[in-house]
Short mmCIF file of C-alpha atoms (C1' of nucleotides) in Angstrom, two decimals:
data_model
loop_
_atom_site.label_atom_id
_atom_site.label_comp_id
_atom_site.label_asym_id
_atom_site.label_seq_id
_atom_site.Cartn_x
_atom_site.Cartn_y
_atom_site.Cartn_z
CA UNK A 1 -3.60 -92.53 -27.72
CA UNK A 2 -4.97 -90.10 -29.78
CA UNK A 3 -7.31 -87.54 -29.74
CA UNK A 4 -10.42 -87.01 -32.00
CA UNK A 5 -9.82 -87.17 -35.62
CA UNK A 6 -10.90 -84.05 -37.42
CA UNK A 7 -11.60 -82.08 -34.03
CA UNK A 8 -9.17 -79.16 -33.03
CA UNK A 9 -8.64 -78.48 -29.76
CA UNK A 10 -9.82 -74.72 -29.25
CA UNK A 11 -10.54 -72.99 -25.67
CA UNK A 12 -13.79 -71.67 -25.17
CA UNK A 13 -13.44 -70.39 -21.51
CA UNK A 14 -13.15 -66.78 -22.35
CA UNK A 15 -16.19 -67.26 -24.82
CA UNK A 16 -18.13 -69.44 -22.41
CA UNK A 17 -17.37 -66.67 -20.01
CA UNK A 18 -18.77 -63.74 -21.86
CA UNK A 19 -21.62 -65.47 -22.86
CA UNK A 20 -22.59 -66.67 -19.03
CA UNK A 21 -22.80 -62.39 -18.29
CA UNK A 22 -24.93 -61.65 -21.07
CA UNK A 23 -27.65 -65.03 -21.20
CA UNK A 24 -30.88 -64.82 -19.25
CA UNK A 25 -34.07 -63.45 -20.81
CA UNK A 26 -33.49 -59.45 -20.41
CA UNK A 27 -29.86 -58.68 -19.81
CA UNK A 28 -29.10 -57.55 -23.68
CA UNK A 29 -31.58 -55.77 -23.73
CA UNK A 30 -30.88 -53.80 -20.70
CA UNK A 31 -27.39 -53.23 -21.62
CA UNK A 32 -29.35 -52.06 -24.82
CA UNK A 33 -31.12 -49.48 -23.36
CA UNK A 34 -28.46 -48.04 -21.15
CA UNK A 35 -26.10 -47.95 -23.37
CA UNK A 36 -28.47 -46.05 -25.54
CA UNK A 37 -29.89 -43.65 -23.16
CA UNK A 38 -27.07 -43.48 -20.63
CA UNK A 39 -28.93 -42.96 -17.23
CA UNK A 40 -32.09 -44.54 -16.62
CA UNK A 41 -33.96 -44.43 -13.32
CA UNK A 42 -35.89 -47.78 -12.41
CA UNK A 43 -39.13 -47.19 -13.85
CA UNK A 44 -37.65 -45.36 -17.16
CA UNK A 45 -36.06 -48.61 -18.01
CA UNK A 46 -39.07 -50.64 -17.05
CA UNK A 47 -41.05 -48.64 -19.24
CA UNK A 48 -38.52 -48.91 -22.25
CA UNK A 49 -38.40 -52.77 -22.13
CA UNK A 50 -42.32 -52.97 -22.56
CA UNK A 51 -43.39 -56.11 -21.28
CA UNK A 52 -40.85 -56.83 -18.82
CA UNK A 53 -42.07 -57.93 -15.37
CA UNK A 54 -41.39 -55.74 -12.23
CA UNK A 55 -39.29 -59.56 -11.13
CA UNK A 56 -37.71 -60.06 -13.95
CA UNK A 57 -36.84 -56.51 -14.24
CA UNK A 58 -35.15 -56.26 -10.05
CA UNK A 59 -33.65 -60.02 -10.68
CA UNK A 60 -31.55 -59.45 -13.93
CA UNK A 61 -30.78 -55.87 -12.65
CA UNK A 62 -29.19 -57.24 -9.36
CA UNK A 63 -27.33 -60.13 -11.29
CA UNK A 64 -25.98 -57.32 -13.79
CA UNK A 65 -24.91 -55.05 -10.82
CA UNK A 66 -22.97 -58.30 -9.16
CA UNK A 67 -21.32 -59.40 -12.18
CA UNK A 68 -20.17 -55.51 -12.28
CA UNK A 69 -21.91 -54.69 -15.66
CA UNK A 70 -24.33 -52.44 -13.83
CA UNK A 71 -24.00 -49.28 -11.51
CA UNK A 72 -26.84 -49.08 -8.96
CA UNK A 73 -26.65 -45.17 -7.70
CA UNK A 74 -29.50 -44.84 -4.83
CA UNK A 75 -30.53 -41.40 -3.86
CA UNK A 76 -31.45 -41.20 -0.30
CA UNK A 77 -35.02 -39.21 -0.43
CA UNK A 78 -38.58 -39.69 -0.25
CA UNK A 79 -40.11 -41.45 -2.69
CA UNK A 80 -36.69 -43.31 -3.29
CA UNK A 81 -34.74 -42.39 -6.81
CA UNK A 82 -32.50 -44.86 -8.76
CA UNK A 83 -30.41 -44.67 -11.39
CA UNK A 84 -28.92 -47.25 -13.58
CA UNK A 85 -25.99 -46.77 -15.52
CA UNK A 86 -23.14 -48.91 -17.10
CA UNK A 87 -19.91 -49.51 -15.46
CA UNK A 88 -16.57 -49.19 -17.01
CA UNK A 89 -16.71 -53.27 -17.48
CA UNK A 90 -20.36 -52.95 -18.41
CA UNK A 91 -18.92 -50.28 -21.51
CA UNK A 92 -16.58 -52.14 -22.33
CA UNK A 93 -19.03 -54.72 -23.83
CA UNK A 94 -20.45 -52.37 -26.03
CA UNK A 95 -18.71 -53.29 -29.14
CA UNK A 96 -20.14 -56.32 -28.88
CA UNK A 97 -24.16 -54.84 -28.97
CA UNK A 98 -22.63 -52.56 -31.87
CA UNK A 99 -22.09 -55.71 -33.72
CA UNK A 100 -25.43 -57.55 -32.92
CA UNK A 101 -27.04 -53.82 -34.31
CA UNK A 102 -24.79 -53.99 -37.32
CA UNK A 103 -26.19 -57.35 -37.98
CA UNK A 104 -29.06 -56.84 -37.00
CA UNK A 105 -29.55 -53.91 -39.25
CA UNK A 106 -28.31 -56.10 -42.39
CA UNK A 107 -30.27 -58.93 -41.94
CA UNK A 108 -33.40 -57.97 -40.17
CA UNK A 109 -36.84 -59.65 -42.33
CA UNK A 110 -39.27 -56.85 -43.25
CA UNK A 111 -42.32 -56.94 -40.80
CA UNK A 112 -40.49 -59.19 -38.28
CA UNK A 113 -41.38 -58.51 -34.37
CA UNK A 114 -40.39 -59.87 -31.60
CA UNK A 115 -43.10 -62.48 -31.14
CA UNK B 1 -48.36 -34.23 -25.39
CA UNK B 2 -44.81 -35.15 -25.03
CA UNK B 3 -42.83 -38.05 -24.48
CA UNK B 4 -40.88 -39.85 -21.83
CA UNK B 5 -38.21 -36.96 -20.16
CA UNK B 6 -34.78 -37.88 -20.89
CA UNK B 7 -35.70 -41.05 -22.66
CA UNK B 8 -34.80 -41.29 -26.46
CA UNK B 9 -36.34 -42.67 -28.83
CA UNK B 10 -34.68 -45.55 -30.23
CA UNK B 11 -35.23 -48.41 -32.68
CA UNK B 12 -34.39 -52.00 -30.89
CA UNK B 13 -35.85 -54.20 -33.60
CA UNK B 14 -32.97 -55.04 -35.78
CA UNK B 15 -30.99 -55.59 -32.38
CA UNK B 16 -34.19 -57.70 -30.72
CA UNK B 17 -34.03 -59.68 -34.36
CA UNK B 18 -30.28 -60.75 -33.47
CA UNK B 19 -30.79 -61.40 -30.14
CA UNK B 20 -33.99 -63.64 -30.63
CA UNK B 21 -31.82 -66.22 -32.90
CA UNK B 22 -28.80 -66.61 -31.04
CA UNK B 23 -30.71 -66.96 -27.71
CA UNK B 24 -31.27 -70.33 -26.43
CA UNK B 25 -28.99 -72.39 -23.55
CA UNK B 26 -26.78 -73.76 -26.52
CA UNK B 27 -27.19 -72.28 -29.51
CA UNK B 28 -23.84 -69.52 -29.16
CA UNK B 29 -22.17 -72.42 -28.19
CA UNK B 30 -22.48 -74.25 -31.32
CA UNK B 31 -22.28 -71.83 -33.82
CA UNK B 32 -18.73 -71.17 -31.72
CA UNK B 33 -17.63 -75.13 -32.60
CA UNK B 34 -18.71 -75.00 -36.07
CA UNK B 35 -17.03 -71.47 -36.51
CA UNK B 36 -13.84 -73.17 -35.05
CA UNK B 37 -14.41 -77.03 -36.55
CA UNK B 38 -15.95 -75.96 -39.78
CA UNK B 39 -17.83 -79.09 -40.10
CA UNK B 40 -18.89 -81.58 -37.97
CA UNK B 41 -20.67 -84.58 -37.27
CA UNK B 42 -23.15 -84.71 -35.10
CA UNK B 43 -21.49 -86.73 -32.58
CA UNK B 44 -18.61 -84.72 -32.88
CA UNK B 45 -20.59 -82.25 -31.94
CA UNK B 46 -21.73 -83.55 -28.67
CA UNK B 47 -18.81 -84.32 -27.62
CA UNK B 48 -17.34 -80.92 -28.03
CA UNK B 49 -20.17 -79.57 -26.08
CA UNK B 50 -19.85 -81.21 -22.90
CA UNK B 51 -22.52 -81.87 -21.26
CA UNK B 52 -25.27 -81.23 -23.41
CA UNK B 53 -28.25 -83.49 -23.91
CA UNK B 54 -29.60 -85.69 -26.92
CA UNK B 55 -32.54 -84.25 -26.49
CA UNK B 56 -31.30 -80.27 -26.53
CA UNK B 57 -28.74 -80.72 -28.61
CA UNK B 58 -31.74 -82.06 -31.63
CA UNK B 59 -34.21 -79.23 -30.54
CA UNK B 60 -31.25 -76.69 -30.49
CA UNK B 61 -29.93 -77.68 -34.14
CA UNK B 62 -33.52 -78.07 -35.37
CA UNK B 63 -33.79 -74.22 -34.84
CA UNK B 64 -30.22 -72.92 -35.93
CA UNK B 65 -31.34 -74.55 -39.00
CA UNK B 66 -34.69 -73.34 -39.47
CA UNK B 67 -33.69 -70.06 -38.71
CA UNK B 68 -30.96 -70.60 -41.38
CA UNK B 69 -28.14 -70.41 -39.65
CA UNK B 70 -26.46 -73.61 -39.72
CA UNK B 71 -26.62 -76.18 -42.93
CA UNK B 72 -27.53 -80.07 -41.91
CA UNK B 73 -25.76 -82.69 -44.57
CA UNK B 74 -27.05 -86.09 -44.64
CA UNK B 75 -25.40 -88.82 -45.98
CA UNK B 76 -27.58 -91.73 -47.51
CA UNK B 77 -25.67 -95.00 -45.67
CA UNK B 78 -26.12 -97.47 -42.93
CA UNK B 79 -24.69 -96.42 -40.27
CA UNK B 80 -26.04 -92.54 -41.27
CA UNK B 81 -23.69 -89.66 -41.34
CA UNK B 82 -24.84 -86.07 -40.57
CA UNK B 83 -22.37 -83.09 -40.83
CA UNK B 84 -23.05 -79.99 -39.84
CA UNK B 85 -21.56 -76.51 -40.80
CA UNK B 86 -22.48 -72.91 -41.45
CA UNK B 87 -24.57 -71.42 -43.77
CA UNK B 88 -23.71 -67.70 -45.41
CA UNK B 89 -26.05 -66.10 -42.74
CA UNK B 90 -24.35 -68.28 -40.48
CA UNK B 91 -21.34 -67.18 -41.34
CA UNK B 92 -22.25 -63.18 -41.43
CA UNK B 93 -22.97 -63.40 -37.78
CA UNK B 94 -19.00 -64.47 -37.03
CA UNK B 95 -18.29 -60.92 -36.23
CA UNK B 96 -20.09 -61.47 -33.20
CA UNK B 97 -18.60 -64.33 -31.80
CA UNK B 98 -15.18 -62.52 -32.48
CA UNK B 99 -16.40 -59.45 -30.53
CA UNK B 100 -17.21 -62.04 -27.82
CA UNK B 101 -14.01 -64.05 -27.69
CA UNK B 102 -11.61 -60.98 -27.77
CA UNK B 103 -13.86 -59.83 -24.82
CA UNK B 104 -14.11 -63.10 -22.85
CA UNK B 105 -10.22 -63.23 -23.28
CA UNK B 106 -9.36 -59.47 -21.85
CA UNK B 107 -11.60 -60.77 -19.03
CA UNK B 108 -12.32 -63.86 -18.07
CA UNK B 109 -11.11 -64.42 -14.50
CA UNK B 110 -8.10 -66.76 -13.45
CA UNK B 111 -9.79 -69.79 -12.48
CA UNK B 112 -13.02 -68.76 -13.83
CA UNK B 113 -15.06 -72.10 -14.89
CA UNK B 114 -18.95 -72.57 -16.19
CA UNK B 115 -20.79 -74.40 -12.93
"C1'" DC C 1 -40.91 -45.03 -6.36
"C1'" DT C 2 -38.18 -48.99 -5.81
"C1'" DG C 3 -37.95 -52.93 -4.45
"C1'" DG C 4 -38.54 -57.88 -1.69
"C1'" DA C 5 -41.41 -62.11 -0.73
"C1'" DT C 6 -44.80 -65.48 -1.81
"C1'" DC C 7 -47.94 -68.29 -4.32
"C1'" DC C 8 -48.65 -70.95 -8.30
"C1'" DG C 9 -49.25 -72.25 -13.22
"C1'" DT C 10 -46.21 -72.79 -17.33
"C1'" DT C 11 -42.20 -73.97 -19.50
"C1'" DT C 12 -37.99 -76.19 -19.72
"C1'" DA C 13 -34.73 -79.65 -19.71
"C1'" DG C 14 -32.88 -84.26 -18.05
"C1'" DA C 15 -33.42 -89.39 -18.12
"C1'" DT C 16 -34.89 -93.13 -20.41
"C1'" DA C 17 -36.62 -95.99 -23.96
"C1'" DC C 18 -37.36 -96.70 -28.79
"C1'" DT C 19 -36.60 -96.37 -34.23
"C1'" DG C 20 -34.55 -96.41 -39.05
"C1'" DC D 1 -25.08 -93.20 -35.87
"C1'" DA D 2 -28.56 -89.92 -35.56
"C1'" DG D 3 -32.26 -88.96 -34.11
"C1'" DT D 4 -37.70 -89.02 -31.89
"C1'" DA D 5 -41.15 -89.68 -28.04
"C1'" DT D 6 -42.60 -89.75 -23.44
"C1'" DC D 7 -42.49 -88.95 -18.66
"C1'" DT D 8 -41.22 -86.14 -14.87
"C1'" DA D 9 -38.59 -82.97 -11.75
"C1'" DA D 10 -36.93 -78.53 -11.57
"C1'" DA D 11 -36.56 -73.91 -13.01
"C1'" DC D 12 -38.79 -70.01 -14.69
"C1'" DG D 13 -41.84 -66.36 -14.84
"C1'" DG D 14 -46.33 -63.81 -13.93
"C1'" DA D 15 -49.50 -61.84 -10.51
"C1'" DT D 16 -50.16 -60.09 -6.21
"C1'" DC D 17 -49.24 -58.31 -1.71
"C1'" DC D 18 -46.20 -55.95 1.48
"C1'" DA D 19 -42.51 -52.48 2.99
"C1'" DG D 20 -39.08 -48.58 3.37
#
DNA sequence: CTGGATCCGTTTAGATACTG
DNA sequence: CAGTATCTAAACGGATCCAG
């Protein structure tokens, strides 16, 4: 009994993990933005994502906020305010964005955009 | 004429770049095996994936590779042999899985497991 | 302004069969 | 062994309407 020749066994939970978080169309770049801007109310971030749907947009917000990524602060008033921030979990992914931008940076084609 | 109150402006394209190769259900997860196996075959590769399809698993590698990411080896014999590793770019974006792993292992829940 | 709910076309991804 | 092709169910995502 052996197991597969050549193949190491490596854990990829905590990777698999981080990865589950961040996937789906518009997290990263909502992380993005707040972590770039700090506060945004609902229709700021909207706005900064371009052609993000108002669905899209209220479904990966409310998946962000559960997973703890996200802080949803409602202020009780007429018409309603929102403001979205990162949490201390949420923050503490940053590095990782830093890295994509570092990357990003190096490697980015001249004239490329996001199709 | 002035812009957006409290909103920044910032440049997302090099990050948008990053994000728009590494996106895709499996694509993180094999750059992670070949960053850990070095090489593999391609059947080596399935395996180590789990539960990943013929069918993705072709379409996924397909792209890595177009978008240069991952180098495809064929060997010339009956039965054929395919390896697959990663390419320099490939390489430069190992920083990023790194970021991710150390992150995924500070916290990654007890018990936590991909449905 | 910030959402939720619904309808509905498009895209995706699994299962299966087939090839060199 | 390492794929490709086709068919189909399910998920996704856009547009629109409604509500606090």
């Amino acid at each position: 009994m052996k197991t597969q020749e050549n193949v190491k066994p490596v854990d990829i939970r905590p990777f698999a993990y981080a990865i589950s978080l961040i996937d789906g169309k518009w997290k990263m770049h909502i992380l993005f933005w707040l972590w770039k801007q700090d506060t945004l109310r609902y229709s700021e971030l909207k706005r900064s994502l371009g052609n993000v749907t108002h669905k899209m947009l209220s479904s990966q917000l409310k998946e962000l906020e559960a997973d703890g990524l996200v802080l949803r602060r409602e202020y009780p008033q007429v018409p309603p305010k929102v403001e979205y921030s990162l949490t201390e979990k949420g923050k503490s992914m940053m590095p990782i964005l830093s890295e994509l931008c570092r990357w990003g940076n190096q490697n980015v084609p001249d004239g490329w955009e996001q199709n």
